[in-house]
């Protein structure tokens, strides 16, 4: 009996077939081949499964979506790739090169919660770690490492209570960056940014450079109808000109990062338990009041220490005026040094003036704020929950140093407002996370992902010796740990240098003199190439170097050689020219000048003697006899030097 029924036969088990078809209709299409098989099966009566295959646990209809080696997301990615590569006219000869592109699309807006991600999908993810698409990570980095001047009329109660709550980018008036540790250059002109602007991806550009970059067109006529945007030249994120924000590089009370042995200024900070605002203890009572969320920029120490502050129209107008001055200065420099036109500088100036006019329309509520502030409550000296020492931007004391000061002063509120200790060691690279917040609760005002450093100081001049004696073991253990770490790092550095030197020596053993000189001058290419054989560079000879159809005069080039047997000029250089026998003879032409032999023939013996006497030269016979007579009759006198005629001739022939 045939296992495949004909189109006219009836199914053997109607109930099983019905259940099987229902399972197929309810389950999602597993892959492209299955959908193709279903479309083909519609032309014929559906086959009856044997032994109730649809009810078995190993059957594919009984598996959960996404289970197995190929998940639903993998199949959807393959289908999307097939549709992208498929041509309507021809479906053959298509080759996928998407693996050569370091780019991944953002996740498609589908509901993936019902299917766990397969192992093969997580090997090449299109979102999250390793995908190259991290808009949330970039926004988190900006939120954690920069400070912001925000709209004066916004509501920021959640940001004031939770450091991880992000600020709406539309409420940001200005981004404040550190002039000491966050100074950067424009990625377009590679110079210090003039009128700097930050995109949502976190990269900072000059405003004229950004406007010129935005004006570039790909030739699309419909592009002008949409908002102007371009891909960031660094990270290729979408950059809109309307989304950029002004940047101010501000140092304030921040100093360069200290080194071991330097003195550092530490200020005592105060913070309420339910607030993310931490300010110096001196003057903090007027700002740290209940019911306040974000302070104004003009309050005491707010511009130097607060992470979020309210701005005013006057403040933004002042910042815009400073940017206009910088643009005018840059315009003069470009005109004098590079002879460039000021087209984009003027456009940037007009854009800043327009932004200044919009900033003037802000509600000036800051003028009435100082008068209403003292009515809320009495100053709250001593009611702050956390006290800690800090040096801008994010330098904090280590736990051992805090315990030493706690032993000396008794209470955190009794700490002096300023300390000047000497730095022994700086522990850098600490990232704020939940575990660090649990260990050091006074760091709860810092957002997750913020980079901080801990200072280990020498308290010999500040703390009494008897107090330091109680912590001598811990201090000595810390110093020993630092010494061992420095020794280990130095050992690893020397070992790395030895390994590199050994690799260079091994490479030189396989190199010839030419390759070694090239490696010393230009470095190694990292490609294993065979050594150069100098026998491959033989001098040109007369045989084997002429073209198939030799031309007259070509053989003369093959005679050029470095061997000493070649014909040379009077200067010792190889003579470029054909041998005398190869030069065709030319008929003698009378040019009107007498030859040397003809001149001697025309002169008589008497005329020749007269000319020789005029030169002070005697004939051969007289010269020899006269010289002998002078030598014999001279006695002890000075012997007269014999004069000779030197005939010189340039024997080199000019090549024809």
XYZ file of C-alpha atoms in Angstrom, residues 19-618:
600
model
C -5.788 18.106 14.673
C -2.622 18.170 12.670
C -3.921 20.813 10.292
C -5.139 22.889 13.203
C -1.711 22.749 14.772
C -0.167 23.881 11.555
C -2.559 26.785 11.193
C -1.955 27.985 14.739
C 1.805 27.594 14.884
C 3.929 30.311 13.254
C 5.699 29.541 10.031
C 9.007 28.029 11.152
C 11.063 28.932 8.111
C 10.978 29.824 4.443
C 11.066 26.194 3.259
C 8.060 25.302 5.385
C 5.999 28.129 3.932
C 6.993 27.011 0.454
C 5.976 23.444 1.221
C 2.614 24.625 2.514
C 1.988 26.593 -0.652
C 2.844 23.541 -2.728
C 0.720 21.271 -0.566
C -2.389 23.331 -1.197
C -2.575 21.920 -4.720
C -2.959 18.379 -3.399
C -4.806 16.749 -0.579
C -2.822 16.954 2.640
C -1.013 13.726 3.514
C -1.961 11.812 6.638
C 0.867 11.536 9.200
C 1.837 8.058 10.267
C 1.435 6.870 13.840
C 0.183 10.246 15.027
C 3.422 12.130 14.428
C 1.788 15.409 15.373
C 1.148 14.138 18.903
C 4.740 13.122 19.549
C 6.894 15.309 21.750
C 9.735 15.236 19.239
C 7.529 16.591 16.474
C 8.286 20.137 15.387
C 4.682 21.201 16.006
C 5.093 20.286 19.668
C 8.254 22.352 20.115
C 8.180 25.813 21.556
C 8.855 28.737 19.259
C 12.549 29.515 19.033
C 13.600 26.157 20.476
C 16.389 24.283 18.736
C 19.350 25.309 16.666
C 17.490 27.718 14.370
C 15.209 30.175 16.114
C 12.433 32.332 14.782
C 14.650 35.406 14.781
C 17.354 33.694 12.752
C 14.822 32.673 10.135
C 13.374 36.156 9.999
C 16.842 37.638 9.556
C 17.518 35.170 6.758
C 14.239 36.050 5.077
C 14.979 39.760 5.348
C 18.408 39.202 3.852
C 16.944 37.135 1.007
C 14.370 39.826 0.244
C 17.054 42.513 0.294
C 19.350 40.617 -2.052
C 16.677 39.269 -4.392
C 16.224 41.045 -7.691
C 12.846 41.146 -9.393
C 14.320 40.400 -12.819
C 16.974 37.862 -11.847
C 17.280 35.720 -8.739
C 20.539 34.044 -9.636
C 24.101 35.154 -9.109
C 23.307 36.883 -5.799
C 26.013 36.856 -3.114
C 25.611 38.137 0.422
C 28.392 40.413 1.667
C 26.727 41.591 4.831
C 29.378 39.823 6.922
C 31.945 42.306 5.560
C 30.075 45.313 6.951
C 30.674 46.404 10.543
C 27.112 47.569 10.937
C 23.943 46.093 12.378
C 20.413 47.376 12.060
C 18.444 48.303 15.163
C 15.943 45.739 16.430
C 12.728 45.594 14.477
C 9.582 46.496 16.410
C 8.291 42.939 16.853
C 7.155 41.137 19.949
C 9.989 38.780 20.869
C 8.991 38.019 24.419
C 7.398 34.709 23.472
C 10.576 33.218 22.006
C 13.893 32.804 23.795
C 16.915 33.809 21.743
C 18.706 30.923 20.161
C 22.385 30.347 20.552
C 23.159 31.156 16.935
C 21.267 34.444 17.127
C 23.217 35.623 20.170
C 26.392 34.797 18.301
C 25.640 37.655 15.882
C 23.250 39.967 17.720
C 21.575 42.924 16.073
C 21.181 44.799 19.338
C 22.846 44.937 22.729
C 26.457 44.067 23.459
C 28.531 43.399 20.361
C 26.048 44.770 17.836
C 27.548 48.226 17.335
C 24.166 49.879 17.918
C 24.076 51.462 21.355
C 21.937 54.609 21.432
C 20.975 53.914 25.034
C 24.601 53.399 26.029
C 25.623 56.708 24.463
C 22.812 58.567 26.195
C 23.801 56.900 29.475
C 27.418 57.972 29.005
C 26.425 61.587 28.373
C 24.125 61.539 31.375
C 26.808 60.101 33.661
C 29.855 62.160 32.663
C 28.583 65.652 31.794
C 26.686 68.399 33.586
C 23.669 70.260 32.234
C 21.990 73.657 32.253
C 18.277 73.013 31.740
C 15.119 74.961 31.005
C 13.997 77.174 33.899
C 10.346 76.104 33.715
C 10.854 72.343 33.583
C 9.873 69.768 36.197
C 12.888 67.891 37.528
C 11.662 66.316 40.746
C 12.490 62.795 39.549
C 16.019 63.788 38.470
C 16.583 65.500 41.827
C 15.687 62.319 43.715
C 17.140 59.655 41.394
C 20.573 60.096 39.839
C 19.836 57.486 37.169
C 16.790 59.334 35.833
C 17.721 60.825 32.476
C 16.947 64.378 31.450
C 14.846 65.015 28.402
C 17.207 66.235 25.693
C 14.738 68.921 24.654
C 15.048 70.501 28.132
C 18.826 70.868 27.896
C 20.026 74.412 27.204
C 23.764 73.808 27.555
C 26.157 70.955 28.249
C 29.012 71.724 30.647
C 32.232 69.777 30.062
C 35.452 69.852 32.038
C 38.157 72.043 30.551
C 40.803 69.909 32.300
C 39.773 66.328 31.630
C 37.153 66.499 28.840
C 38.758 68.879 26.360
C 38.388 67.542 22.835
C 38.857 68.570 19.216
C 36.399 68.857 16.374
C 36.368 65.604 14.349
C 35.862 67.594 11.133
C 38.550 70.297 11.296
C 40.664 68.577 13.992
C 41.036 71.873 15.854
C 39.727 73.254 19.104
C 35.959 73.609 18.721
C 34.713 77.131 18.064
C 31.116 77.612 19.194
C 31.055 73.895 20.135
C 27.903 71.843 19.707
C 27.219 68.339 21.044
C 25.104 65.833 19.153
C 22.933 63.251 20.877
C 25.633 60.661 20.284
C 28.039 62.649 22.485
C 30.499 63.946 19.869
C 31.353 67.654 19.825
C 31.735 69.725 16.637
C 32.395 73.316 15.646
C 29.171 75.003 14.644
C 30.555 76.270 11.273
C 31.986 72.826 10.519
C 28.724 71.142 11.441
C 26.658 73.498 9.273
C 28.989 72.930 6.335
C 28.798 69.179 6.928
C 25.006 69.345 7.015
C 24.909 71.278 3.744
C 26.532 68.454 1.794
C 24.018 66.763 -0.479
C 23.841 63.338 -2.050
C 21.972 64.631 -5.073
C 18.523 63.725 -3.781
C 15.977 66.337 -4.825
C 13.460 65.226 -2.204
C 16.011 65.665 0.567
C 15.131 69.322 1.126
C 11.573 68.457 2.083
C 12.718 66.554 5.169
C 14.706 67.722 8.211
C 18.370 68.016 7.355
C 20.422 65.238 8.914
C 23.698 63.458 8.356
C 25.507 60.491 9.812
C 28.040 61.273 12.488
C 31.543 60.979 10.960
C 32.696 59.117 14.083
C 29.900 56.720 15.073
C 27.503 57.049 12.079
C 24.530 57.911 14.274
C 21.911 60.227 12.831
C 22.731 63.858 13.620
C 20.063 66.524 13.235
C 21.020 70.174 13.367
C 18.023 70.874 15.579
C 19.189 68.300 18.151
C 22.657 69.695 18.846
C 23.231 71.605 22.087
C 25.810 74.268 23.012
C 28.814 73.104 24.999
C 30.782 75.111 27.535
C 34.254 73.967 28.577
C 34.436 75.098 32.174
C 37.142 74.453 34.759
C 35.950 76.440 37.760
C 37.654 75.096 40.894
C 38.932 72.003 39.113
C 42.682 71.471 38.975
C 44.757 69.033 36.928
C 44.866 65.446 38.105
C 47.403 65.277 40.958
C 50.319 62.890 40.963
C 51.812 60.957 43.878
C 53.702 63.422 46.020
C 51.534 66.430 45.124
C 49.209 68.271 47.480
C 45.496 68.188 46.723
C 42.720 70.490 47.942
C 39.772 68.603 49.443
C 36.499 70.318 50.280
C 33.890 68.934 52.635
C 30.664 68.228 50.742
C 27.153 67.921 52.186
C 24.196 66.038 50.721
C 20.713 65.151 51.861
C 19.767 61.496 51.810
C 16.896 61.982 49.351
C 18.666 64.403 47.039
C 21.273 64.130 44.315
C 22.609 67.640 44.941
C 25.970 67.692 46.731
C 27.543 71.085 47.503
C 30.323 72.330 49.781
C 29.261 72.584 53.398
C 29.976 76.312 53.458
C 26.890 77.984 52.039
C 25.031 74.755 51.348
C 22.237 75.546 53.820
C 20.813 78.239 51.535
C 20.593 75.827 48.620
C 19.866 72.454 50.258
C 16.306 73.202 51.340
C 13.259 70.913 51.406
C 11.028 71.119 48.375
C 13.837 72.191 46.058
C 14.612 69.966 43.103
C 17.202 71.663 40.866
C 19.043 74.860 41.899
C 19.654 77.931 39.778
C 23.000 78.402 38.116
C 23.780 81.633 39.982
C 23.502 80.068 43.465
C 26.667 79.650 45.516
C 28.983 76.895 44.236
C 26.251 75.501 41.972
C 28.072 76.165 38.709
C 31.189 74.410 40.045
C 29.649 71.350 41.702
C 25.995 70.775 40.736
C 25.285 68.237 38.010
C 21.951 69.764 36.935
C 21.098 73.457 37.243
C 18.439 75.771 35.895
C 19.495 78.363 33.374
C 18.158 81.813 32.581
C 17.820 83.868 29.447
C 20.518 86.254 30.618
C 22.976 83.421 31.179
C 22.376 81.951 27.729
C 22.620 85.401 26.099
C 25.999 85.877 27.753
C 27.196 82.503 26.478
C 25.971 83.249 22.954
C 27.806 86.599 22.949
C 31.010 84.812 23.878
C 30.523 82.369 21.000
C 29.972 85.229 18.541
C 33.252 86.809 19.654
C 35.060 83.521 19.133
C 33.553 83.189 15.652
C 34.635 86.695 14.650
C 38.149 85.966 15.847
C 38.181 82.699 13.924
C 36.894 84.490 10.835
C 39.803 86.947 10.865
C 42.339 84.166 11.345
C 40.937 82.139 8.444
C 40.959 85.168 6.186
C 44.540 86.164 7.004
C 46.127 82.726 7.148
C 44.145 80.648 4.664
C 42.425 83.308 2.515
C 39.079 81.597 3.023
C 35.716 83.209 2.668
C 33.578 83.719 5.737
C 30.416 82.124 4.388
C 29.961 79.435 7.035
C 31.215 81.604 9.857
C 28.584 84.199 9.033
C 25.891 81.530 8.837
C 26.908 80.238 12.247
C 26.873 83.782 13.635
C 23.364 84.376 12.325
C 22.212 81.073 13.838
C 23.642 82.045 17.234
C 21.985 85.470 17.096
C 18.647 83.799 16.353
C 19.162 81.437 19.301
C 19.975 84.428 21.490
C 16.690 86.063 20.543
C 14.814 82.896 21.471
C 16.644 82.728 24.790
C 15.588 86.294 25.583
C 11.979 85.148 25.475
C 12.445 82.839 28.468
C 10.547 83.668 31.623
C 12.883 85.547 33.892
C 11.678 83.819 37.046
C 15.158 83.762 38.507
C 14.944 87.409 39.578
C 12.112 86.709 42.010
C 13.532 83.448 43.350
C 16.040 84.815 45.919
C 13.330 86.912 47.595
C 10.985 83.937 48.129
C 13.617 81.386 49.130
C 14.174 82.347 52.823
C 10.437 82.029 53.593
C 10.450 78.225 53.350
C 12.274 77.179 56.503
C 15.168 77.870 58.806
C 18.689 76.922 57.812
C 19.339 73.232 58.233
C 22.851 73.214 59.636
C 23.737 69.775 60.901
C 20.721 68.046 59.323
C 22.450 66.838 56.196
C 22.762 63.081 56.073
C 26.109 62.653 54.310
C 29.456 64.452 54.576
C 32.436 63.536 52.435
C 35.578 65.064 50.962
C 35.843 65.655 47.257
C 38.112 67.315 44.715
C 36.643 68.135 41.292
C 35.835 66.470 39.059
C 35.457 63.099 40.849
C 38.271 62.495 43.340
C 37.202 60.981 46.667
C 38.995 59.677 49.741
C 39.524 55.962 50.212
C 37.691 54.187 53.073
C 40.849 53.896 55.189
C 41.518 57.637 54.991
C 37.922 58.361 55.980
C 38.269 56.132 59.058
C 41.488 57.899 60.036
C 39.772 61.304 59.873
C 36.727 59.929 61.672
C 38.968 58.818 64.527
C 40.568 62.257 64.754
C 37.471 64.484 64.527
C 34.849 62.172 66.007
C 31.888 63.032 63.737
C 31.543 63.693 60.039
C 29.914 67.058 60.659
C 32.990 68.108 62.664
C 35.322 67.622 59.722
C 37.124 70.804 58.619
C 35.759 72.449 55.493
C 39.090 72.208 53.645
C 42.069 69.871 53.852
C 45.407 69.902 52.055
C 46.939 66.406 52.309
C 49.736 64.871 50.271
C 48.815 62.200 47.748
C 50.480 58.807 48.075
C 48.554 56.859 45.477
C 45.579 57.335 43.130
C 43.304 54.408 42.361
C 41.577 55.205 39.065
C 39.079 53.479 36.807
C 36.270 52.835 39.299
C 32.782 52.787 37.781
C 29.772 53.620 39.922
C 27.351 50.695 40.164
C 24.908 49.302 42.696
C 27.559 47.384 44.619
C 29.719 50.481 45.003
C 26.720 52.475 46.161
C 26.012 49.885 48.843
C 29.589 50.009 50.121
C 29.826 53.826 49.944
C 26.353 55.262 50.413
C 27.627 58.825 50.237
C 28.148 58.248 46.488
C 24.418 57.828 45.879
C 24.246 61.187 44.102
C 26.395 59.890 41.230
C 24.675 58.241 38.253
C 25.401 54.687 37.263
C 28.390 54.518 34.929
C 30.219 57.564 36.292
C 34.010 57.196 36.466
C 35.600 58.130 39.790
C 39.001 57.861 41.492
C 40.017 57.273 45.102
C 42.869 59.133 46.806
C 45.234 57.513 49.292
C 46.922 60.294 51.256
C 49.726 60.791 53.749
C 48.310 62.293 56.973
C 51.573 62.765 58.830
C 51.261 66.578 58.981
C 47.513 66.585 59.761
C 46.752 63.649 62.066
C 48.510 63.011 65.365
C 51.128 60.215 65.420
C 49.290 58.217 68.088
C 46.208 58.020 65.857
C 48.281 56.966 62.880
C 49.903 54.315 65.058
C 46.563 52.568 65.479
C 46.260 52.271 61.704
C 49.932 51.532 61.080
C 49.344 47.932 60.045
C 46.647 48.842 57.535
C 48.679 51.745 56.184
C 51.750 49.538 55.812
C 49.671 46.814 54.170
C 48.299 49.349 51.694
C 51.750 50.700 50.903
C 53.102 47.174 50.436
C 50.231 46.379 48.101
C 50.959 49.481 46.053
C 54.669 48.644 45.879
C 53.956 45.084 44.815
C 51.539 46.313 42.201
C 54.073 48.809 40.845
C 56.761 46.113 40.836
C 54.477 43.700 39.038
C 53.575 46.298 36.435
C 57.247 47.122 35.893
C 58.069 43.422 35.588
C 55.301 42.948 33.040
C 56.500 45.967 31.107
C 60.072 44.672 30.957
C 58.854 41.216 30.000
C 56.777 42.673 27.190
C 59.803 44.615 25.959
C 61.970 41.477 26.038
C 59.368 39.501 24.126
C 59.136 42.246 21.540
C 62.932 42.459 21.227
C 63.180 38.672 20.846
C 60.531 38.737 18.141
C 62.470 41.437 16.300
C 65.705 39.431 16.537
C 64.005 36.300 15.239
C 62.570 38.262 12.356
C 65.968 39.734 11.478
C 67.516 36.298 11.226
C 65.322 35.560 8.219
C 65.877 38.935 6.589
C 68.540 39.975 4.141
C 70.475 43.241 4.409
C 67.962 45.058 2.202
C 64.940 43.785 4.162
C 66.583 44.664 7.462
C 67.210 48.236 6.335
C 63.595 48.550 5.152
C 62.333 47.124 8.455
C 64.432 49.546 10.482
C 63.266 52.538 8.461
C 59.615 51.736 7.841
C 58.789 48.949 10.294
C 57.607 45.437 9.656
C 54.574 44.877 7.469
C 53.538 41.767 9.378
C 53.542 39.665 6.176
C 55.871 36.701 5.834
C 57.706 37.280 2.570
C 60.614 35.284 1.121
C 64.026 36.952 1.390
C 65.159 39.013 -1.568
C 67.644 37.261 -3.851
C 70.217 39.704 -5.196
C 70.793 37.428 -8.191
C 67.414 38.563 -9.462
C 68.850 42.043 -9.982
C 71.581 41.391 -12.578
C 73.026 44.204 -14.707
C 71.631 44.588 -18.189
C 73.533 42.796 -20.921
C 73.509 42.755 -24.654
C 71.743 39.419 -24.813
C 68.280 38.697 -23.602
C 67.309 42.316 -22.965
C 66.439 43.521 -26.455
C 62.856 43.621 -27.668
C 61.594 41.128 -30.253
C 62.060 43.662 -33.059
C 65.292 45.525 -32.316
C 65.528 49.096 -33.492
C 68.664 50.976 -34.499
C 70.316 52.479 -31.472
C 68.652 50.147 -28.932
C 71.734 47.955 -28.673
C 73.688 50.945 -27.450
C 71.585 51.037 -24.300
C 72.458 47.451 -23.508
C 76.152 48.345 -23.441
C 75.712 50.415 -20.298
C 77.439 48.491 -17.575
C 79.202 49.017 -14.314
C 82.128 46.796 -15.350
C 85.516 48.543 -15.772
C 85.874 47.202 -19.326
C 83.358 49.692 -20.686
C 84.411 52.823 -22.580
C 84.630 55.879 -20.368
C 84.880 59.631 -20.801
C 87.734 61.835 -19.608
C 85.860 62.281 -16.340
C 85.776 58.543 -15.667
C 82.068 58.044 -16.233
C 80.703 55.368 -18.594
C 80.440 56.716 -22.108
C 76.944 56.614 -23.520
C 77.353 56.094 -27.210
C 78.075 53.577 -29.896
C 81.621 52.336 -30.615
C 83.545 54.157 -33.348
C 83.116 51.347 -35.804
C 79.337 51.446 -35.373
C 79.079 55.148 -36.221
C 78.391 55.695 -39.910
C 80.932 57.827 -41.721
C 79.808 61.213 -42.862
C 81.173 63.039 -45.863
C 83.675 65.742 -45.016
C 82.311 69.204 -45.500
C 84.371 72.366 -45.861
C 83.350 74.720 -43.071
C 85.937 77.387 -43.948
C 88.277 76.615 -41.033
C 91.757 75.173 -41.408
C 92.631 71.902 -39.780
C 95.711 71.507 -37.511
C 97.725 69.707 -40.176
C 96.887 72.373 -42.752
C 98.033 75.117 -40.365
C 101.387 73.398 -39.839
C 101.799 72.978 -43.590
C 101.160 76.654 -44.253
C 103.717 77.715 -41.635
C 107.336 77.545 -42.582
C 110.192 76.483 -40.327
C 111.099 80.093 -39.596
C 107.536 81.060 -38.705
C 107.236 78.042 -36.431
C 110.466 78.921 -34.633
C 109.286 82.507 -34.137
C 106.021 81.350 -32.575
C 107.830 78.897 -30.297
C 110.171 81.648 -29.142
C 107.163 83.871 -28.466
C 105.865 81.197 -26.086
C 109.303 80.827 -24.483
C 109.834 77.343 -25.869
C 112.897 76.234 -27.759
